[in-house]
XYZ file of C-alpha atoms in Angstrom:
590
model
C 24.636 230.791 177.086
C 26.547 233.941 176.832
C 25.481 236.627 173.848
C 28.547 236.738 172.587
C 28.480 233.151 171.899
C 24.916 232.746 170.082
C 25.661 232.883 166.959
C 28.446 230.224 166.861
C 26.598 226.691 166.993
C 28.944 223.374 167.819
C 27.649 221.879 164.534
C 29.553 224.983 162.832
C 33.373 223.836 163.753
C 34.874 221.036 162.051
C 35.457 218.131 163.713
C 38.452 216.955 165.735
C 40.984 214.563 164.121
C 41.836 211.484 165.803
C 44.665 211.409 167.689
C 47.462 208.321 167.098
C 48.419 206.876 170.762
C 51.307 206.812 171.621
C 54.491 204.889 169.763
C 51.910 204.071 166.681
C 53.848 204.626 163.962
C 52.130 204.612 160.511
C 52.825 202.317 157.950
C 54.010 202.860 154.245
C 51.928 202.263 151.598
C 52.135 198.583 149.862
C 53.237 200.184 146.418
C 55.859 201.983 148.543
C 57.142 198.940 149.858
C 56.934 197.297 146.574
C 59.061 200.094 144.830
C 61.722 199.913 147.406
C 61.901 196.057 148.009
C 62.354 195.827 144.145
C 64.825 198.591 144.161
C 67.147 197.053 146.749
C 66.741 194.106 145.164
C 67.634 194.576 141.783
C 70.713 196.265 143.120
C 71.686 192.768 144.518
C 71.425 191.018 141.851
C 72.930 193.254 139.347
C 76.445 192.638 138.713
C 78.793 195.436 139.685
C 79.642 197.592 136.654
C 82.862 196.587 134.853
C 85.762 198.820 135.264
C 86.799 199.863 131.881
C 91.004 199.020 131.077
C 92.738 202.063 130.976
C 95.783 201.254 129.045
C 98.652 203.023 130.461
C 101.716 204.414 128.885
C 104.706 202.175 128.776
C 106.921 203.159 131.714
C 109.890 204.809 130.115
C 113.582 204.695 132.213
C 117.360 205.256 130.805
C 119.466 202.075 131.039
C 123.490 202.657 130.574
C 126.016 200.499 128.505
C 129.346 201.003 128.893
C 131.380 199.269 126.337
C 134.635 201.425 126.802
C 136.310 198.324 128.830
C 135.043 195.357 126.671
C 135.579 192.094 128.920
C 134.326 189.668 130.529
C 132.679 190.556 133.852
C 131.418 193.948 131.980
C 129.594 192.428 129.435
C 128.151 189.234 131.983
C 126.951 192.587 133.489
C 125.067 194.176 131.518
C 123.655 191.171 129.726
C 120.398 193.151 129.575
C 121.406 196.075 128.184
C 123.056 194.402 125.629
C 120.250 192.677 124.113
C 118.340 195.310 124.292
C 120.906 196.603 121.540
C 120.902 193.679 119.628
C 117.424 193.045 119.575
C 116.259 196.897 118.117
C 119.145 196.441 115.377
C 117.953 193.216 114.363
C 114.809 192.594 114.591
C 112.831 196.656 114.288
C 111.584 197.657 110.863
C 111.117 201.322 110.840
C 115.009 202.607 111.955
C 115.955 206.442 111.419
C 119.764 206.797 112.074
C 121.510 210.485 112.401
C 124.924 210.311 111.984
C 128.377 212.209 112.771
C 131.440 212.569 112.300
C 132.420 209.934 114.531
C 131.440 206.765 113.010
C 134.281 207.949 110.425
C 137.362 208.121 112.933
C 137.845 204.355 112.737
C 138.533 205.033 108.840
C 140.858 207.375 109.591
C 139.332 210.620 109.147
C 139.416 212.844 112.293
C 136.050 214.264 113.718
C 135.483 217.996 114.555
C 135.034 218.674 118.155
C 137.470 215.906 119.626
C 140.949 216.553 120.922
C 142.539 215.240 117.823
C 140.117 216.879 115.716
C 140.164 219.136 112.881
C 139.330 222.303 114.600
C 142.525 221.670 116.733
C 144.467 220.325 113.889
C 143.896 222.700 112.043
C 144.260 225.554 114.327
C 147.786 224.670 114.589
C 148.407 224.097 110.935
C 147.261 226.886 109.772
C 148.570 229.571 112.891
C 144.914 230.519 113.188
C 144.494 232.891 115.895
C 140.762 230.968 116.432
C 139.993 227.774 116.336
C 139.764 225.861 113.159
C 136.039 226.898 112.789
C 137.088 229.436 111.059
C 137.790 227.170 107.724
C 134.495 226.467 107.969
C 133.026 229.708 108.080
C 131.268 231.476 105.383
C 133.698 234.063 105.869
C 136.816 232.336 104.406
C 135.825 233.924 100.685
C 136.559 237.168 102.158
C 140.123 236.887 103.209
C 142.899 235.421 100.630
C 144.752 233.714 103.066
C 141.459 231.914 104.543
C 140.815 231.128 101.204
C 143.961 229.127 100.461
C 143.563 227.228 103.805
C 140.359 226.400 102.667
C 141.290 224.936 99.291
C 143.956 223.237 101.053
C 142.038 221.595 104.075
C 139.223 220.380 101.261
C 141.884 218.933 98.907
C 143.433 217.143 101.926
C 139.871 216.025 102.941
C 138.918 214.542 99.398
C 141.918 212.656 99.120
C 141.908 210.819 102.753
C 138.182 210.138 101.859
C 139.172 208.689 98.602
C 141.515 206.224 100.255
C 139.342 204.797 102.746
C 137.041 201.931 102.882
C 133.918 201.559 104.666
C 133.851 200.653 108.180
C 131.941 197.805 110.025
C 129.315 200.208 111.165
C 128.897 201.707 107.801
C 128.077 197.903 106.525
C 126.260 197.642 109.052
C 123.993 200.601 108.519
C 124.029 199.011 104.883
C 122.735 195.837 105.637
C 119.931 197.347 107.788
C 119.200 199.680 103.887
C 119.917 196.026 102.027
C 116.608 194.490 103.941
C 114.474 197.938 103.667
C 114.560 198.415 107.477
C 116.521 201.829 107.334
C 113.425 204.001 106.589
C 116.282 207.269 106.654
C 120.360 208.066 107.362
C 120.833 211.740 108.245
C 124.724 212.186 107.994
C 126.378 215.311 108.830
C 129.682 214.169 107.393
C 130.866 215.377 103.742
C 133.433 212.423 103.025
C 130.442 210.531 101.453
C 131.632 207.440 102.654
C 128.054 206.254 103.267
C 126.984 206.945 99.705
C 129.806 205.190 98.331
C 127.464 202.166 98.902
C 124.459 201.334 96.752
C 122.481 200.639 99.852
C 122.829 203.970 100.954
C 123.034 206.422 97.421
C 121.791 209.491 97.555
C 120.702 212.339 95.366
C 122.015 215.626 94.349
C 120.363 218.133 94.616
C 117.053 216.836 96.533
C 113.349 216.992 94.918
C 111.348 218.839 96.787
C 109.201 216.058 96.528
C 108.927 212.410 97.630
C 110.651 209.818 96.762
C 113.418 210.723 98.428
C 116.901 208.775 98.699
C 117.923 206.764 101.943
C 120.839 209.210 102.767
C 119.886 212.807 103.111
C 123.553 214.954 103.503
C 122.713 217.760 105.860
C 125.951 219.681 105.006
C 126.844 218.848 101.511
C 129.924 216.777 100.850
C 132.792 217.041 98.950
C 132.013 214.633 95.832
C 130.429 217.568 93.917
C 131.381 221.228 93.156
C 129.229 223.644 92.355
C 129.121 227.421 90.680
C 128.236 229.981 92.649
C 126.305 232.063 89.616
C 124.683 229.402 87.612
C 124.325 226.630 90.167
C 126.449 224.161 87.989
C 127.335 220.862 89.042
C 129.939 218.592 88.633
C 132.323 216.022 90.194
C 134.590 217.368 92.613
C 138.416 218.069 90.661
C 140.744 218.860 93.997
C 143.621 219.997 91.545
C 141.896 223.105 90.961
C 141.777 223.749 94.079
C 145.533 225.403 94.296
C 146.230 228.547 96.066
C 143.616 231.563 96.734
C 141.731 231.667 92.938
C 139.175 229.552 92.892
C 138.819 227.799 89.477
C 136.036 229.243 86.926
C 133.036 227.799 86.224
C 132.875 225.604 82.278
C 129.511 226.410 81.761
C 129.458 230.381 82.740
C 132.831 230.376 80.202
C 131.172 228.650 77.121
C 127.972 230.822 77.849
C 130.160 234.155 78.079
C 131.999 233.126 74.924
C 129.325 232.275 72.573
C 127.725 236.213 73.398
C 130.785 237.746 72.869
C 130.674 236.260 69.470
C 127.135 237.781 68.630
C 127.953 241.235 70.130
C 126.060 240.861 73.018
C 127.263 242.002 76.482
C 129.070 239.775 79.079
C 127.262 238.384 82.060
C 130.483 237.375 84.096
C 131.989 234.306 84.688
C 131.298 232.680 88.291
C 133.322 230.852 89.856
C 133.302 227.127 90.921
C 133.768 225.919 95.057
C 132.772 222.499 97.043
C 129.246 221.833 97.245
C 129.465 221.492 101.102
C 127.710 223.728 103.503
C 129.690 226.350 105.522
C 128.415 228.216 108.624
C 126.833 231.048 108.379
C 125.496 230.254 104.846
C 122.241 229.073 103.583
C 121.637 225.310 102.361
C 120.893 224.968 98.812
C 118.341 222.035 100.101
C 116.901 223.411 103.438
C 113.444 222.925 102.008
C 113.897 219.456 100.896
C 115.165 218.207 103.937
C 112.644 220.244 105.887
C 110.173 218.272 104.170
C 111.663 215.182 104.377
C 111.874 215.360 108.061
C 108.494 216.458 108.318
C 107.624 212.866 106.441
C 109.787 210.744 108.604
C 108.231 212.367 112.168
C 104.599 211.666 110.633
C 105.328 208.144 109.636
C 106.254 207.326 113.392
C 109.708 205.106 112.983
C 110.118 202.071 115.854
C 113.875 202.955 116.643
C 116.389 205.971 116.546
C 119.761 205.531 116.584
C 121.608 208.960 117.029
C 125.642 208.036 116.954
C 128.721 209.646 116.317
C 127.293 213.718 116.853
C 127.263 216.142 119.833
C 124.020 217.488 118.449
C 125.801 221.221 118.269
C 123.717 222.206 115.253
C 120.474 223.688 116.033
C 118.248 221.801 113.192
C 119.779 218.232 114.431
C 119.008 218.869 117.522
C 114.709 220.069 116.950
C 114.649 217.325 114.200
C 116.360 214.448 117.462
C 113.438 215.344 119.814
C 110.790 215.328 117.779
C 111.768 211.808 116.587
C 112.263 211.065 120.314
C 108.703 212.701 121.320
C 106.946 210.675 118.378
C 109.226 207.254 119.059
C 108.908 206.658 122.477
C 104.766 207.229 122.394
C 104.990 204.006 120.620
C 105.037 200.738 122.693
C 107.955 198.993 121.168
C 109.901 201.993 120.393
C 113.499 202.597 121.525
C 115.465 205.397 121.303
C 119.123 205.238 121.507
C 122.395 207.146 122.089
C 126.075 206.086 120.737
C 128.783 208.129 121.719
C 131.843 208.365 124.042
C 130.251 211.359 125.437
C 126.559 212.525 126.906
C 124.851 214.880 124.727
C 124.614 218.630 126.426
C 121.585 220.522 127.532
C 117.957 219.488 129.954
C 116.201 218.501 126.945
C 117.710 215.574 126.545
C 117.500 213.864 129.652
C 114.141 212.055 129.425
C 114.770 211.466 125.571
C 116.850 207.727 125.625
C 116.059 204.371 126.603
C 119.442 203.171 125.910
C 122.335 205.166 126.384
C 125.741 203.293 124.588
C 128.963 204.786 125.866
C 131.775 203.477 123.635
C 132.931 203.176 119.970
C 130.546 202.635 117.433
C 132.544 199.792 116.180
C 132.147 197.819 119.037
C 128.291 198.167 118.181
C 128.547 196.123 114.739
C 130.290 194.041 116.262
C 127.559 193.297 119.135
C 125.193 193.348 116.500
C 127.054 191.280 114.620
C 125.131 191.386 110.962
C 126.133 190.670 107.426
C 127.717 192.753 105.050
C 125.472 194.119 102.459
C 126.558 192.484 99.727
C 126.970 189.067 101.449
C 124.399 187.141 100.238
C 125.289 183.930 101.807
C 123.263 181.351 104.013
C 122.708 182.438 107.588
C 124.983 179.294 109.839
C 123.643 177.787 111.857
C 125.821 178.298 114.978
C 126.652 181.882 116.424
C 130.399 182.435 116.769
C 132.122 183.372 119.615
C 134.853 185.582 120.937
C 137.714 185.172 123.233
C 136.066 186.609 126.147
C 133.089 184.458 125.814
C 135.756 181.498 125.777
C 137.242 182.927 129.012
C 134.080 183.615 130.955
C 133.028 179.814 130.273
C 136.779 178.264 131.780
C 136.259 180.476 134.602
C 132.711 178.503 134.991
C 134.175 175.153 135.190
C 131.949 173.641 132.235
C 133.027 173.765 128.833
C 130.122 172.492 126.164
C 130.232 172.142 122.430
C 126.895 171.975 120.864
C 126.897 171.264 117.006
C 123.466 171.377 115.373
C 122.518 169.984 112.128
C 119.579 170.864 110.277
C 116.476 168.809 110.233
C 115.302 166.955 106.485
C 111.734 167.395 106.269
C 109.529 164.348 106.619
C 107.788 163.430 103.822
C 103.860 162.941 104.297
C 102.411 160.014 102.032
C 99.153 161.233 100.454
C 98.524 158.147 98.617
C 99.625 154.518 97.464
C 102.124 154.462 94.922
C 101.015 152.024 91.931
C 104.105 149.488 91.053
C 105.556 150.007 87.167
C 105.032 146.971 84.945
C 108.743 146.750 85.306
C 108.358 146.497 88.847
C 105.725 143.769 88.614
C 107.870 141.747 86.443
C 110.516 141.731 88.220
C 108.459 140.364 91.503
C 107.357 137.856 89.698
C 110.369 136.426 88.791
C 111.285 135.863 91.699
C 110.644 132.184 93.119
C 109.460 132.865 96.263
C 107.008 135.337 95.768
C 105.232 133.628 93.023
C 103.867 131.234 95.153
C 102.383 133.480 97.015
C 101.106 135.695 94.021
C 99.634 132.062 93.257
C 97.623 131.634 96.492
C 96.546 135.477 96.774
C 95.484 135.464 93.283
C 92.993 131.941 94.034
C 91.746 133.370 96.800
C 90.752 136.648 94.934
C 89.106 134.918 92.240
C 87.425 132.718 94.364
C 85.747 135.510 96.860
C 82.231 136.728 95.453
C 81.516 140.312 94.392
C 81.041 142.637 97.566
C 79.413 145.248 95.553
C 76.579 142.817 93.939
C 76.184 140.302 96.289
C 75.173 137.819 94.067
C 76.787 136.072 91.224
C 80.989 135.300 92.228
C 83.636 136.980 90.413
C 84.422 133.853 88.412
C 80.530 134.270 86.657
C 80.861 138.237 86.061
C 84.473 137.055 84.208
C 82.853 134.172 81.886
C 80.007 136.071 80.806
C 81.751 138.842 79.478
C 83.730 136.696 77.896
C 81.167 135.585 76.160
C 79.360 138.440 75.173
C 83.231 139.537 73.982
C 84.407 136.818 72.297
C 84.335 135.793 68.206
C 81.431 133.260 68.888
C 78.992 135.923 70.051
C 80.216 138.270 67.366
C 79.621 136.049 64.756
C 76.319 135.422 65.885
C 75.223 138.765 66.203
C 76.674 139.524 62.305
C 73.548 140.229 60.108
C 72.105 137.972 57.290
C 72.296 138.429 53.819
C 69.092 137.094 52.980
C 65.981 138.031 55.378
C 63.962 135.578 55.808
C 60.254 135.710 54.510
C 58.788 133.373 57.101
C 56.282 134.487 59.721
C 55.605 133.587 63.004
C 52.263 133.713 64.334
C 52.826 132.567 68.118
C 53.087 135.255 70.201
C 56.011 136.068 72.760
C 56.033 134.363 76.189
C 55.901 136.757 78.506
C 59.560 136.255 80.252
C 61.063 137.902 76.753
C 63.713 140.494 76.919
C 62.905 143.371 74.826
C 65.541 144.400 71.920
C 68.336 146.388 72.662
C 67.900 150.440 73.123
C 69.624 151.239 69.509
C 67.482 148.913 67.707
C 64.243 150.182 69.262
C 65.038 153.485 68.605
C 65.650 152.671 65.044
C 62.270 150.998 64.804
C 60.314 153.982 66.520
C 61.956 156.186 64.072
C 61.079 153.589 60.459
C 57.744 153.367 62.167
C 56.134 156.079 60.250
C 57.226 154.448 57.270
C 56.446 150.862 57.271
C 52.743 149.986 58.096
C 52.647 148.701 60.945
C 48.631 147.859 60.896
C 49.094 145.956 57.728
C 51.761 143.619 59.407
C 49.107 143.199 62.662
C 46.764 141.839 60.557
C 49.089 139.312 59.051
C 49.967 138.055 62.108
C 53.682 139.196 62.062
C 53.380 142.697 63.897
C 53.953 141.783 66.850
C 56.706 139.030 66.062
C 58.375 141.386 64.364
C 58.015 144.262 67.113
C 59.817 142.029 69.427
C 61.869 139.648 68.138
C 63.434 136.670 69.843
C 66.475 137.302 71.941
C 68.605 134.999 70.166
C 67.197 135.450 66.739
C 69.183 137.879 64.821
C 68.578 141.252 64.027
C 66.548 141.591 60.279
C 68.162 144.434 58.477
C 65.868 147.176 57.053
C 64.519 146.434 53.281
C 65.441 149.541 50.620
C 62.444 151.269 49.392
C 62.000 150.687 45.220
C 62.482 153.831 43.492
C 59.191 152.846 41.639
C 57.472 153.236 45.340
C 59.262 156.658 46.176
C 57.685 158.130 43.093
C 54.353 156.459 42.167
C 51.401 158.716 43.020
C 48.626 156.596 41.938
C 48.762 155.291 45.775
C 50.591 155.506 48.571
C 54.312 154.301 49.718
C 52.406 151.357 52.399
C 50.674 149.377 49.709
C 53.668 149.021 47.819
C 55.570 147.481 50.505
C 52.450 145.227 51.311
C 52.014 144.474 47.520
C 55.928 143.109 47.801
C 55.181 140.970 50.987
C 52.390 139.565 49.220
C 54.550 138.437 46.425
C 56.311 135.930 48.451
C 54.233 135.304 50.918
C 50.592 133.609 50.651
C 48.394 135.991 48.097
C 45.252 135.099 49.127
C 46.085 136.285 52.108
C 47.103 139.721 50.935
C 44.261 140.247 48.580
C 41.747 140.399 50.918
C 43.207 142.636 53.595
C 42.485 146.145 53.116
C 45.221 148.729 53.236
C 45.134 151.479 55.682
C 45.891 154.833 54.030
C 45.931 158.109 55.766
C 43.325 160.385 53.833
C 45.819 163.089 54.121
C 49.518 163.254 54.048
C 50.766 163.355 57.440
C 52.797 166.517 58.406
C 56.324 166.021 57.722
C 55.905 162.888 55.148
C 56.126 165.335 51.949
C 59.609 166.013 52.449
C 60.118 162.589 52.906
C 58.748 161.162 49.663
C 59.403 164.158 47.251
């Protein structure tokens, strides 16, 4: 061996691993096999997860009625649309409804903004180099000849507004305050046509608090005047309303008068003007209907109906689409538009499901409910119009269907029982006695299905019996007890005595010896007497045995028996005495 190799020996290295031929491939363990068999096959036989329902939002499109040409073919049309109107006016609970000027034109007062309205009308009126605005504008205090048009155009205003009646929509909105389904009416009008109806009152000035009316007046209206130093308020008086001066204020006069009298220095006199809100101006009640909004958006209404407005004023229009926003989350909520025009700006594009070109009149009338103060029965057939008539000739088929309402069907709970009248009168009559006859035979002569035993006929007699005089008089106590004893003793198929009488003798037992009677062969006769003997009344205790002491109360009453019965018998029994007095017996004898 080479040197350099000594010192390493072959039992030194470690040894040589086996080698795997070739394609051996090693197996996995068995709890490796285990683990994944079980794995795979509890994922087969689980079931796959369950998808969890998201619910979507109700998909939200604008549908279009048209009701400016009101016929046939336009309303076969738009059959859809139209129920959709009918249905959210009749049947929704929770309806806010902001209001313009228009659903006042078909009373005869003009609206603002319209070609006929007052802003034009008034323009040329007046020879305003603007437009009629102006009269509306804060600024009319500040020019005399602004003032008078002012006074003038209100004065005109109050007495058009006196003269007219409420129109069909204005019931209508009524009706839907009669049943407590018009949760609020925002009207920017000041004729105060709406709160000329209970249904729809209002208050003046608001609370700052809830509860707040039904009608909330954005801009005032002219039924109240106030003072513009001391807030007074009173009716409206147009009269006073002549020329440039505005007329002075009652209470700021009385007030003024009554320190003059005591020296003390005048504080002015304001002056009165119509309690409706101008541009430009602040509103007595901004706060109050501020919070009142506020309420109405939190308490999530079903339907809005916004009808008769352009939505020009900046307050209408935040207070619109945040009832839109909150009204259409909801799933049955509609939103809805009224007017003969689209409302202006992007924001409002995605804000209606129903969009109602057309005259608010033509709405009641669709809608077709009940005055407010109409408190008759609903009919029971719908009427219809002239077009309806039309559109059914054109058809070819003309039905009438008249429907009647249904009685209610009484449900028998029972058997009536006949009066004695009743049963008198059957009898009477010949040829149901015979029958009576043979059903009442038959009755009698069917046995008892309850007992089984004796027949009807039996159970009958022997009450009878036991009823009658005979077994009353026989029953009736003697006068005279008899003295005799009987000394055979009681077979052993003897009734016992009746419950009363037993207890009766339980209770005199303590009283009347009943060893002493044993031994002269009568206890036990008298314990149980015959059944048809009569019952022996009780003998009165002597006074002479209540209160003798030289012995006690049982040889007394043995002493008397002996008496009348055989006394050679008696004088050699012995009495049984107690040694003692029993407990309870001295309040007895004493």
């Amino acid at each position: 061996m080479d040197d350099g190799l000594s010192d390493v020996s072959d039992l030194s290295s470690p040894p040589a691993s086996p080698c795997a031929p070739p394609g051996f491939w090693p197996s996995p363990p068995p709890s490796q096999e285990a683990d994944e068999s079980s794995a795979a096959r509890s994922q087969d036989e689980m079931p796959p997860a369950r998808k969890r329902r998201k619910v979507t939002p109700k998909e939200r499109t604008t549908v279009h009625l048209d009701l400016t040409n009101p016929g046939v073919d336009s309303y076969a049309d738009q059959r859809s649309q139209i129920d959709l109107l009918t249905k959210t006016l009749r049947r929704h609970r929770k309806i806010v409804v902001i209001a313009g000027a228009g659903i006042s034109t078909s009373a005869g007062i003009p609206d603002f903004r319209s070609t006929d309205g007052l802003f034009r009308s008034l323009q040329k009126k007046h020879n305003l180099k603007a437009s009629g605005k102006l009269l509306f504008d804060a600024a009319v205090y500040q020019d005399e000849s602004l003032t008078a048009s002012f006074h003038e155009m209100v004065r005109s205003l109050s007495a058009e507004a006196a003269k007219t009646s409420p129109t069909a929509f204005h019931h209508m909105m009524a009706r839907l305050g009669q049943e407590n389904r018009l949760t609020r009416l925002y009207t920017q009008n000041i004729d105060g046509i709406e709160t000329s109806m209970p249904p729809l009152s209002t208050q003046v000035p608001l609370n700052m608090k809830a509860p707040w009316p039904r009608t909330i007046q954005l801009h005032g209206s002219l039924e109240k005047m106030i003072c513009q130093k001391c807030r007074h308020l009173t009716d409206f008086q147009g009269e006073l309303f002549d020329g440039p001066e505005a007329p002075l204020c009652p209470a700021c006069f009385e007030t003024d008068a009554v320190r003059a009298t005591t020296g003390q220095r005048s504080h002015g006199v304001g002056k009165m003007r119509p309690r409706i809100v101008l541009y430009n101006e602040h509103n007595p009640d901004e706060e109050a209907i501020a919070s009142v909004m506020n309420a109405d958006v939190r308490s999530r209404p079903d339907a809005l109906v916004v009808v008769g407005t352009s939505l020009k004023i900046p307050g209408v229009r935040r207070l619109v689409k945040n009832l839109c926003t909150v009204i259409r989350g909801r799933r049955n909520g509609v939103t809805m538009w009224i007017n003969n025009e689209p409302p202006v700006g992007r924001e409002f594009e995605d804000c209606w499901d129903l969009m109602v070109k057309g005259d608010c009149e033509e709405v009641a009338r669709l809608v077709n409910l009940k005055r407010w103060d109409d408190n008759t029965d609903d009919d029971v057939f719908d009427e219809c119009n002239s077009s309806e008539v039309e559109r059914v000739k054109k058809q070819g088929t003309v039905s009438v269907i008249i429907q009647t309402p249904r009685k209610k069907q009484k449900t028998n709970t029972g058997f009536l029982t006949p009066s004695s009248s009743q049963d008198d009168e059957q009898s009477d009559l010949p040829h149901k006695s015979a029958a009576a006859a043979a059903a009442a035979s038959n009755a009698t002569s069917r046995s008892n299905p309850a007992s089984r035993g004796r027949s009807l006929n039996e159970v009958l007699a022997k009450a009878k019996e036991q009823t009658g005089p005979a077994s009353r008089k026989k029953a009736a106590p003697k006068k005279k007890a008899t003295t005799t004893t009987k000394t055979t003793k009681p077979t052993a198929n003897k009734k016992p005595a009746a419950t009363k009488n037993a207890r009766i003798t339980s209770f005199s037992r303590v009283t009347k010896a009943s060893g002493v009677a044993g031994r002269a062969g009568v206890g036990k006769a008298d314990s149980k007497p015959d059944k048809d003997e009569p019952a022996k009344p009780m003998h009165p205790v002597s006074p002479g045995a209540v209160r003798n002491n030289n012995g006690p109360l049982v040889s007394n009453l043995g002493s008397k028996r002996a008496s009348s019965d055989d006394e050679s018998a008696w004088s050699n029994s012995e009495t049984i005495s107690p040694k003692s007095i029993p407990n309870g017996m001295s309040r007895l004898i004493c």
